[in-house]
Short mmCIF file of C-alpha atoms in Angstrom, two decimals:
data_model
loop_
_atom_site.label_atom_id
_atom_site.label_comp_id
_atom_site.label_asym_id
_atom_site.label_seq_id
_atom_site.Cartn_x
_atom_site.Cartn_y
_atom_site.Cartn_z
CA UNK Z 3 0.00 0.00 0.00
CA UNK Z 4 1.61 3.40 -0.90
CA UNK Z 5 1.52 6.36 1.73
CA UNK Z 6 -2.03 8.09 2.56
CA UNK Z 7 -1.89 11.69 1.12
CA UNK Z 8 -3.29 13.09 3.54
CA UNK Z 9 -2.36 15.07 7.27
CA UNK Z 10 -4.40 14.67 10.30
CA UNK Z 11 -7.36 13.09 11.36
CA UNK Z 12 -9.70 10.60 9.75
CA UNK Z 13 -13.39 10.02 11.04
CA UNK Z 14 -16.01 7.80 9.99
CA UNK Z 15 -19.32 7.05 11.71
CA UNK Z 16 -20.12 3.58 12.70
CA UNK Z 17 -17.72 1.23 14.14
CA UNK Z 18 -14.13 2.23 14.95
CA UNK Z 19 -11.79 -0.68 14.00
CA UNK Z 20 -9.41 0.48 16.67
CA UNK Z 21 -6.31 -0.13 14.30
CA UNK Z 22 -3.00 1.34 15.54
CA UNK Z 23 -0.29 2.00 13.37
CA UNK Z 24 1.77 4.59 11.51
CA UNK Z 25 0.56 6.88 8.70
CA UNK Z 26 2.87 7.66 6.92
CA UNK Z 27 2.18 11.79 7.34
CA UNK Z 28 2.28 10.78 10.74
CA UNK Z 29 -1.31 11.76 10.78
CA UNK Z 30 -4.37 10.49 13.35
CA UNK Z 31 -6.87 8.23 12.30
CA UNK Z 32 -9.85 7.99 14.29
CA UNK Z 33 -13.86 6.69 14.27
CA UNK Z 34 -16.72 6.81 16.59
CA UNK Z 35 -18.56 3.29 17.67
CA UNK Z 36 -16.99 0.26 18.65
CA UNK Z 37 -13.16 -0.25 19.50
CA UNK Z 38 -11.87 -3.52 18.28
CA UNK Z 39 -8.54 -2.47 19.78
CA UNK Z 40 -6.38 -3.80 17.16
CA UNK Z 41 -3.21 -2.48 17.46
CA UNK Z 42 0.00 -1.98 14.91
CA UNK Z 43 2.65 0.55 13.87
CA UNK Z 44 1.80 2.51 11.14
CA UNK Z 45 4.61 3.32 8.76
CA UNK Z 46 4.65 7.53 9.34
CA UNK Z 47 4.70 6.72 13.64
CA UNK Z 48 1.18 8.04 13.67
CA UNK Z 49 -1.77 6.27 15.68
CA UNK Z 50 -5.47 5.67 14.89
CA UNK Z 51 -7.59 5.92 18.02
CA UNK Z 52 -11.36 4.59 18.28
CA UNK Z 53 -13.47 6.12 20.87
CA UNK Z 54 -15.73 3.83 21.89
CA UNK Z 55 -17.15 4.78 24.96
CA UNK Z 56 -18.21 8.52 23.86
CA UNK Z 57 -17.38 9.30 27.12
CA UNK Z 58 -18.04 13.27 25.77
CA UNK Z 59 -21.89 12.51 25.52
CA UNK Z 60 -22.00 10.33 28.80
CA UNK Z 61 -23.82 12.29 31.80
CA UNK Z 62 -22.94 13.72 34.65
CA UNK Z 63 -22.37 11.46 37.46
CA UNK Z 64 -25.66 12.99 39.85
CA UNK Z 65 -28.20 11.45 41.39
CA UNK Z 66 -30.99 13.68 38.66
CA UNK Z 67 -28.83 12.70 35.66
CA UNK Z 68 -28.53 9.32 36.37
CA UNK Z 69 -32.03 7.97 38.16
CA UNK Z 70 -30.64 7.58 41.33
CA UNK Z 71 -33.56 10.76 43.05
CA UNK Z 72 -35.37 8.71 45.74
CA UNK Z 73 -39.09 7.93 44.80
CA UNK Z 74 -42.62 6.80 46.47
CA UNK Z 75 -45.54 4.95 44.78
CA UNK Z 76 -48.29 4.17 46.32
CA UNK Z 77 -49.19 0.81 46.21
CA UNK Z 78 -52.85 0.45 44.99
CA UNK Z 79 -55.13 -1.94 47.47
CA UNK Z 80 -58.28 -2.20 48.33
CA UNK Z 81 -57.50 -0.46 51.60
CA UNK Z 82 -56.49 2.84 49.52
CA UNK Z 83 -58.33 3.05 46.41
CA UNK Z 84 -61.79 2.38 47.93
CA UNK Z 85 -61.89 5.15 50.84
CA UNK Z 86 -60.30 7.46 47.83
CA UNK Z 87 -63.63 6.78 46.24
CA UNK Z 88 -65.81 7.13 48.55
CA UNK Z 89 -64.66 10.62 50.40
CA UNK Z 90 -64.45 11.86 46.59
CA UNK Z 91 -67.94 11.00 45.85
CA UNK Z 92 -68.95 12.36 49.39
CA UNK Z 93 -66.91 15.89 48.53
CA UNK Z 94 -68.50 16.09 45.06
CA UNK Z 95 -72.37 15.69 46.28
CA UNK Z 96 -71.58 18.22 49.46
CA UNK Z 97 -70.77 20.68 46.76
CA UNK Z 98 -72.98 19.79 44.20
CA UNK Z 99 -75.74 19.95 46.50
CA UNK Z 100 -74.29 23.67 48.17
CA UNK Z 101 -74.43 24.57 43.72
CA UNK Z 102 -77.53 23.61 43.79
CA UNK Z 103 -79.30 25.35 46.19
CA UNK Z 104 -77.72 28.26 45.76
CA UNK Z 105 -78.76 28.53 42.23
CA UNK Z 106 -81.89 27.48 43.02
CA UNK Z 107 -82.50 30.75 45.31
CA UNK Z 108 -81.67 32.92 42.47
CA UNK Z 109 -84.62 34.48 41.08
CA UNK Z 110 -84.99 35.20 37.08
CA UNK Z 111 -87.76 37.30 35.08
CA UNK Z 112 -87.07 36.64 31.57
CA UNK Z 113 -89.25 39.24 29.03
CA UNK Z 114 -88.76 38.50 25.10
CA UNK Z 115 -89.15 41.80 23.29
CA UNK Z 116 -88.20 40.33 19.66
CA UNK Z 117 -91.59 41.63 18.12
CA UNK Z 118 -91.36 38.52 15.62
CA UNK Z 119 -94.23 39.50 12.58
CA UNK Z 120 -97.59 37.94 13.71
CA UNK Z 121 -96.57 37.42 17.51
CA UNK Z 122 -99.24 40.51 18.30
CA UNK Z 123 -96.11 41.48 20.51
CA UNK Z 124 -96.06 45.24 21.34
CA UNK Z 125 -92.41 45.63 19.91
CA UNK Z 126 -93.46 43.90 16.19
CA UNK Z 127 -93.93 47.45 14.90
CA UNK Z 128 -90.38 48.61 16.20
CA UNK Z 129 -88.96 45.14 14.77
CA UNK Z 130 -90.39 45.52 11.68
CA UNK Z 131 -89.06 49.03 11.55
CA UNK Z 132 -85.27 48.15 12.49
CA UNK Z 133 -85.62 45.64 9.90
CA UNK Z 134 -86.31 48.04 6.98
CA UNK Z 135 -83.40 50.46 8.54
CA UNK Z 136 -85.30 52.98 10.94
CA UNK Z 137 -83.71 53.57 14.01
CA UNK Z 138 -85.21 54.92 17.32
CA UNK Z 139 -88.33 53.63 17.59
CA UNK Z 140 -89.99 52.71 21.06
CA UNK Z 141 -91.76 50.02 22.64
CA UNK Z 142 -93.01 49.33 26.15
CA UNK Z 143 -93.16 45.65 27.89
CA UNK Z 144 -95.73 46.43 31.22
CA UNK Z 145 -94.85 43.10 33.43
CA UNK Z 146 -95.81 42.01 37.32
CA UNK Z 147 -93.35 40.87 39.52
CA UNK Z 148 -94.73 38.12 41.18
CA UNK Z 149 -91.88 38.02 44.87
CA UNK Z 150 -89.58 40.63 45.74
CA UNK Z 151 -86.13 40.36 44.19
CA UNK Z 152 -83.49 41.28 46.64
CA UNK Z 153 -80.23 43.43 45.53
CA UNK Z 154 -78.49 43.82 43.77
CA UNK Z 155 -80.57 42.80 40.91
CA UNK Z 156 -78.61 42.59 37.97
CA UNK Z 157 -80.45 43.58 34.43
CA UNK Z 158 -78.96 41.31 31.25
CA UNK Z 159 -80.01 41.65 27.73
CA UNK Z 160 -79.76 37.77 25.77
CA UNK Z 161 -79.78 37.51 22.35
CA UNK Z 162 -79.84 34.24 19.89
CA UNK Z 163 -79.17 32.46 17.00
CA UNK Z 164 -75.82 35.08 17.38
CA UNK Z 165 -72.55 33.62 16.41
CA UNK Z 166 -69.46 35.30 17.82
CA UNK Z 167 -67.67 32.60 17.99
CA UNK Z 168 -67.51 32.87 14.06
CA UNK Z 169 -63.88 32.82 13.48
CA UNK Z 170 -63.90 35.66 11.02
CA UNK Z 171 -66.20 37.83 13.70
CA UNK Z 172 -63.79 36.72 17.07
CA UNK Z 173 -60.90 38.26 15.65
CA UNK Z 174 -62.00 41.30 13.39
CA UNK Z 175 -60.56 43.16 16.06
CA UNK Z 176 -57.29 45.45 17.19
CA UNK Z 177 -56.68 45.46 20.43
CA UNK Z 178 -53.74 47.78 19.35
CA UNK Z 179 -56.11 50.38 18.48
CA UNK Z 180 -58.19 49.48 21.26
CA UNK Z 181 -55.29 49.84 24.13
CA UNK Z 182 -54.93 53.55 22.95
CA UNK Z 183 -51.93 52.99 20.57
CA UNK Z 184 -51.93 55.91 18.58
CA UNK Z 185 -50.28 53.81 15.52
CA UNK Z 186 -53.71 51.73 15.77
CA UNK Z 187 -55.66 54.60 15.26
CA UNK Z 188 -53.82 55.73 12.07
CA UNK Z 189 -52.79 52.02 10.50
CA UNK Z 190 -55.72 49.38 11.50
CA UNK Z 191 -54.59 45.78 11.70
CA UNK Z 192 -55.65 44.23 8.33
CA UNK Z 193 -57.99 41.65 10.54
CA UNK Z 194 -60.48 44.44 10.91
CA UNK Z 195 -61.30 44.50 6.96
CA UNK Z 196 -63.59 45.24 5.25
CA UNK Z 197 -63.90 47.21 8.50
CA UNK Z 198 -60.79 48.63 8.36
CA UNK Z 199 -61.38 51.71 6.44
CA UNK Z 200 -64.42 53.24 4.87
CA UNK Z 201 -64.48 53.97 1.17
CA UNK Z 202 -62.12 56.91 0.78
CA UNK Z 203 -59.69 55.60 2.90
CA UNK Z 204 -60.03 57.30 6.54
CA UNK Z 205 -59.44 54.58 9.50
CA UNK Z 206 -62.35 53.72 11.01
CA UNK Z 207 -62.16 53.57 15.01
CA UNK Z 208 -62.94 51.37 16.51
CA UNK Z 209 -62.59 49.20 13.57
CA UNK Z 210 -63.68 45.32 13.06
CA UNK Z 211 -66.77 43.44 12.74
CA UNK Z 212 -67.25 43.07 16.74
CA UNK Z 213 -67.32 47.21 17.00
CA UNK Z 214 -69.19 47.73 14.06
CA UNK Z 215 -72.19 45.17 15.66
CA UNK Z 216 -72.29 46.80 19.03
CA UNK Z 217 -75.62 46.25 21.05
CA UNK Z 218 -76.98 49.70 20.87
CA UNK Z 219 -80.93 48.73 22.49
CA UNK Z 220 -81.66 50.93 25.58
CA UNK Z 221 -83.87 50.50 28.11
CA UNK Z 222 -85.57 52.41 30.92
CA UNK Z 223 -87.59 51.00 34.34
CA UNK Z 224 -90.52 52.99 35.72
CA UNK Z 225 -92.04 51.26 39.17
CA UNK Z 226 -95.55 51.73 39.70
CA UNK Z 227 -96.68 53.10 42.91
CA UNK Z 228 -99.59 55.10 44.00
CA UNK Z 229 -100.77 55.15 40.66
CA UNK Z 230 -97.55 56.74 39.05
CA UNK Z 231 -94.86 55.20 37.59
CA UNK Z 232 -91.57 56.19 39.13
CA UNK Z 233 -88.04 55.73 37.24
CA UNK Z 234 -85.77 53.12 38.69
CA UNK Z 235 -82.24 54.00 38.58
CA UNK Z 236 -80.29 51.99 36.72
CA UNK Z 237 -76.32 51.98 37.53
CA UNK Z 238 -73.59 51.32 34.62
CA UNK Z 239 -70.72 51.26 36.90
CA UNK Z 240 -68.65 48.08 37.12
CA UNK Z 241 -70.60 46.25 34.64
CA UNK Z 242 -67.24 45.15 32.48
CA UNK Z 243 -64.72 43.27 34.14
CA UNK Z 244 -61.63 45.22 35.64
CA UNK Z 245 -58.98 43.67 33.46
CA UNK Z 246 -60.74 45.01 30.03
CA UNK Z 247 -61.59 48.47 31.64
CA UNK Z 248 -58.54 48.82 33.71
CA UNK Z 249 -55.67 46.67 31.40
CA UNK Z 250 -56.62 46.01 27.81
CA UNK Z 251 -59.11 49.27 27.27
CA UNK Z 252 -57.32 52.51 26.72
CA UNK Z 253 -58.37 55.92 25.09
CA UNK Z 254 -55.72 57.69 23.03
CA UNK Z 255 -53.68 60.62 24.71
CA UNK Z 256 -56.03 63.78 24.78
CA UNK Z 257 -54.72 66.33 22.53
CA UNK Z 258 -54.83 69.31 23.88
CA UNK Z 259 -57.29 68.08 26.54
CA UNK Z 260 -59.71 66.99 24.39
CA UNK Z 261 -60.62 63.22 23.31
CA UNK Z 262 -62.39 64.48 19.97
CA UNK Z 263 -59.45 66.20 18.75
CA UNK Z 264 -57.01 62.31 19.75
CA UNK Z 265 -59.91 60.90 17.40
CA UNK Z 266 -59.03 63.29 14.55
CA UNK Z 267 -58.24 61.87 11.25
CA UNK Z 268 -60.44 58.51 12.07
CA UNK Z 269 -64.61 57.83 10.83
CA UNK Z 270 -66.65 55.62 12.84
CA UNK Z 271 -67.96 52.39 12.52
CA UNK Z 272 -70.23 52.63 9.58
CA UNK Z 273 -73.36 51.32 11.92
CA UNK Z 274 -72.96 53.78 14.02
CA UNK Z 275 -74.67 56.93 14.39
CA UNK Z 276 -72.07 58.54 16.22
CA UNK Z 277 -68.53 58.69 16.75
CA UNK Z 278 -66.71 57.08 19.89
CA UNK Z 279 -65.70 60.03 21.58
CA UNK Z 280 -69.81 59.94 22.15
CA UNK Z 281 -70.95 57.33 23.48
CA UNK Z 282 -71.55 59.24 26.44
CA UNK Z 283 -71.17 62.75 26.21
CA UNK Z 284 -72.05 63.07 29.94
CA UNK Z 285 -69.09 61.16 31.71
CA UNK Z 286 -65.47 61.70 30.25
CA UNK Z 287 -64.31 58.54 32.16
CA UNK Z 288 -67.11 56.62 29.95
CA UNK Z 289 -66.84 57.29 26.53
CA UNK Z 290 -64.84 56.45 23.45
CA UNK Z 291 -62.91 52.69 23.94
CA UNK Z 292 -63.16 53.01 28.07
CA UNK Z 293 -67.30 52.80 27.50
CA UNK Z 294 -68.54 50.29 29.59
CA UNK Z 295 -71.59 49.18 27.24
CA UNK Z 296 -68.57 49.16 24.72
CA UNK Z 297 -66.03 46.97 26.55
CA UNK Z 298 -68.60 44.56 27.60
CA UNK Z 299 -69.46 44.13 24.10
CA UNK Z 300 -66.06 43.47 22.81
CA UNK Z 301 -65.77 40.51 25.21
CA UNK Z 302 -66.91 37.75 22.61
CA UNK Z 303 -69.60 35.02 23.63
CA UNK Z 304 -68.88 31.15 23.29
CA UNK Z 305 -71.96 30.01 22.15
CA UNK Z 306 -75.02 31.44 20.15
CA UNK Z 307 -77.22 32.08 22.91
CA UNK Z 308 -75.35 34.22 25.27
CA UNK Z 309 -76.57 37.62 27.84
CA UNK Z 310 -74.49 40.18 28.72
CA UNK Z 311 -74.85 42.89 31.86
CA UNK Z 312 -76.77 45.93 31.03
CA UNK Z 313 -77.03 47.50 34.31
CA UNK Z 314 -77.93 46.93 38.18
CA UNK Z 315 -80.41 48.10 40.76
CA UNK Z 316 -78.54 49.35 43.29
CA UNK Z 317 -79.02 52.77 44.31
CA UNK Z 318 -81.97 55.23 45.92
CA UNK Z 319 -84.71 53.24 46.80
CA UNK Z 320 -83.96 50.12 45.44
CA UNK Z 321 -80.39 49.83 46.85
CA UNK Z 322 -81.75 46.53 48.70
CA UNK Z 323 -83.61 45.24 45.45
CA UNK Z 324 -86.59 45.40 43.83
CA UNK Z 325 -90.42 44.95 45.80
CA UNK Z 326 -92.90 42.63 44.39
CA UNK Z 327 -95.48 44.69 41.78
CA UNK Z 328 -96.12 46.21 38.62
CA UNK Z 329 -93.22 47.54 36.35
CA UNK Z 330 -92.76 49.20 33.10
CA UNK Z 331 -89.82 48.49 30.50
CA UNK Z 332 -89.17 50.96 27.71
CA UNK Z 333 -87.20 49.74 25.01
CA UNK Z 334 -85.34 52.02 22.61
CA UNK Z 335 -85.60 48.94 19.30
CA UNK Z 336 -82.56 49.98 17.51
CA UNK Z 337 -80.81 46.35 17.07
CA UNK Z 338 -82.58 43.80 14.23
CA UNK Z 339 -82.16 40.75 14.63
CA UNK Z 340 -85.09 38.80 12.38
CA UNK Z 341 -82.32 39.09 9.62
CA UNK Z 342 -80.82 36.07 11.04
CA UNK Z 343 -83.77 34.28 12.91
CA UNK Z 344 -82.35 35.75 16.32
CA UNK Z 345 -83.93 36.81 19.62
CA UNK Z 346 -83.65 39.33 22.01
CA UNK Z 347 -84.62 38.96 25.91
CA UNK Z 348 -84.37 41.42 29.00
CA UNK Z 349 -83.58 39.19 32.53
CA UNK Z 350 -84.08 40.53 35.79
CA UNK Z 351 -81.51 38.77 37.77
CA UNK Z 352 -80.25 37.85 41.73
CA UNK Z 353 -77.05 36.94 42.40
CA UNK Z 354 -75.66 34.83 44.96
CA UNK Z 355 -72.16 33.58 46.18
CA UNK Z 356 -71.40 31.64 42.95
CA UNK Z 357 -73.13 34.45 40.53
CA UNK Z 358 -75.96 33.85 38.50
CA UNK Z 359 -78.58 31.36 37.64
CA UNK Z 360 -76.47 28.10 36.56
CA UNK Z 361 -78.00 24.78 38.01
CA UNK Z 362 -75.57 22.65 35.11
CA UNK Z 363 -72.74 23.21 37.76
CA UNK Z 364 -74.20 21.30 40.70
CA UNK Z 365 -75.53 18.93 39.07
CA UNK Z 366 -72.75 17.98 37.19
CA UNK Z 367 -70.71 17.59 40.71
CA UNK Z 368 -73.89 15.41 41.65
CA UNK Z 369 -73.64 12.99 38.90
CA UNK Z 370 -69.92 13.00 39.34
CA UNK Z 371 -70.11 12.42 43.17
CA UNK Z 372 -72.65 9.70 42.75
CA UNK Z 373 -70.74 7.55 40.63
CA UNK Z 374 -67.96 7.80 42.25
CA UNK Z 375 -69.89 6.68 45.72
CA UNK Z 376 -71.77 3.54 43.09
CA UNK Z 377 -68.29 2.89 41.56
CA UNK Z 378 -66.68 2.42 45.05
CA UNK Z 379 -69.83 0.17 46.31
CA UNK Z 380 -68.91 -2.17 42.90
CA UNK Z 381 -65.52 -2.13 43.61
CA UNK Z 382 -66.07 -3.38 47.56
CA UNK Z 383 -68.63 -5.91 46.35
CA UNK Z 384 -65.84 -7.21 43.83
CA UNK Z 385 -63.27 -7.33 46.18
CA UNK Z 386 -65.27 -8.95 49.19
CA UNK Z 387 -66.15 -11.89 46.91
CA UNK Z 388 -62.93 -12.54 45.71
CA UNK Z 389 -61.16 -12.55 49.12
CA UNK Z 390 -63.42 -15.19 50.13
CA UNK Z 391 -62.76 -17.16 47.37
CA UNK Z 392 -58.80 -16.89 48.26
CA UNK Z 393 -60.04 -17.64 51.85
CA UNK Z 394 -61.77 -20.81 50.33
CA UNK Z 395 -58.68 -21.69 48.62
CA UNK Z 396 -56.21 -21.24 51.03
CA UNK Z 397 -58.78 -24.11 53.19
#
């Protein structure tokens, strides 16, 4: 064999031969695997080396690296597993049955002011109206209420066959824009389209689908009493929850002091009548993207049939609820919804420790508890019979 042409090392994946000998360049041969140790002089006084431990990838010698951490496992008896099952059945039906009751005190009054054509409902004229495009018409809904409802009673408005959980709707947003980002206001995020600008180009703000489809019904309570009907007040404060109004909800820096002049070089929503520096004219600390109505708007629904907080009874005389009688609802019918086969309820509300009306809670930790209690019963029936039977052979 002539001399190898080449200086320094050799490698090669697989096994390593281990052969020792000279190269003639007095280079290094050398492969990864297995060492076969076969040893020689090479004609140059060189060496080939194998490396067959790879003791550069072997772990650290600790007690994590290599297993050694001391461990427990229980060892699964009857002894264990059945008392498991039975004080987790017994916890599940002690609070399923607290669920229960407590949403079983909660009282509900649940008024459908849809107006569907042919329902002979006062509202049909109003929903037949916001169907063809007018906007501001009025309805009342005059309704008994049959107990007293203690406060705070909490006043939701439910609506139907409404999907915001459509993909294309849930994210035709910018919370950019919407966190007072004054880059939002003048470049929209391209999700909001075709809500994104209006025809000659202006951003729209807020823009997106959600904003564009904001809830814009409004309703006032009268109480009657001595043969007059007296307004109820109706309180907006609080109704969104502190993280959107306090963290993701932001108005862009006042210019100058004033909000309308941040809001300059934007349009509104094109289903809007106004812009959003007034939604409430009234109260600075309530208008433009820090609107309550607004924010708890934004929040999208899960399913189709979903009610959001309008307003509660809290204040004057009906700080501690509302009494038992006769009431009047008027309804400002701005929002259509027979376009899509949708519906729109008021709900009078109480709340209790665990919030509103939800009996699906309890009685899910019911049917839970139960079969854990039925499942443990099987499981000490099984295990009774079969330790006589060991008993019997054993004898």
């Amino acid at each position: 064999m002539g001399p190898c042409p080449v200086v320094g090392q050799w490698q090669g994946s697989g096994l390593s031969l281990g052969l020792y000998g000279a190269l003639p360049s007095g280079g290094q041969w050398q492969g990864s695997g297995l060492s076969l140790g076969l040893h020689g002089a090479l004609p140059g006084g060189g060496a080939m080396a194998g490396i067959g431990a790879l003791s550069g990838n072997k772990p650290d010698n600790t007690a994590f690296t290599q297993q050694r951490l001391p461990a427990w496992q229980p060892l699964l008896s009857a002894g264990t597993a059945l008392p498991l099952f039975f004080c987790a059945g017994l916890a599940c039906l002690a609070l399923g049955l607290g669920l229960h009751f407590s949403s079983a005190t909660i009282r509900e009054l649940e008024l459908d002011y849809t107006g569907a054509p042919g329902s002979g409902h006062n509202c049909s004229r109003c929903a037949n109206a916001s169907r063809a495009g007018a906007a501001g018409c009025t309805c009342s809904l005059r309704f008994e209420l049959p107990e007293r409802f203690p406060g705070p009673v909490c006043l939701y408005y439910q609506l139907a066959n409404y999907y915001q959980n459509h993909r294309r709707y849930s994210v035709s947003r910018d919370d950019r824009q919407l966190s007072g980002v004054a880059s939002g206001l003048s470049n929209p995020a391209t999700e909001c389209s075709p809500f994104r600008t209006d025809p000659r180009g202006i951003p729209i703000a807020p823009c997106g689908a959600i904003a564009n489809s904001l809830f814009n019904d409004t309703f006032a309570l009268y109480h009657l009493a001595n043969g007059t009907f007296y307004p109820v007040p109706l309180d907006n404060r609080g109704i969104s929850w502190w993280t959107d109004s306090n963290i993701k909800f932001s108005n862009p820096e006042l210019i100058n002091g004033s909000l309308e002049a941040a809001f300059r070089g934007t349009t509104k929503p094109p289903n809007w009548p106004h812009a959003a520096y007034m939604l409430d004219m009234g109260n600075l600390n309530n208008t433009g993207f820090i609107n309550e109505d607004f924010i708890v708007w934004m929040r999208t629904a899960a399913l189709p049939t979903f009610r959001k907080l309008y307003r509660r009874v809290r204040e004057g005389n009906f700080s501690s609820g509302l009494p038992q009688g006769t009431y009047r609802l008027d309804i400002t019918y701005n929002y259509p919804v027979l376009s899509f086969q949708g519906t729109k309820k008021v709900i009078f509300s109480t709340v209790s420790w665990m919030g509103g009306k939800n009996p699906f809670l309890g009685i899910v930790y019911l049917i839970f508890g139960s079969a854990c209690i039925l499942t443990g019963f099987v499981m000490l029936a099984v295990h009774i019979k079969f330790q006589k039977q060991n008993q019997m052979d054993v004898e």
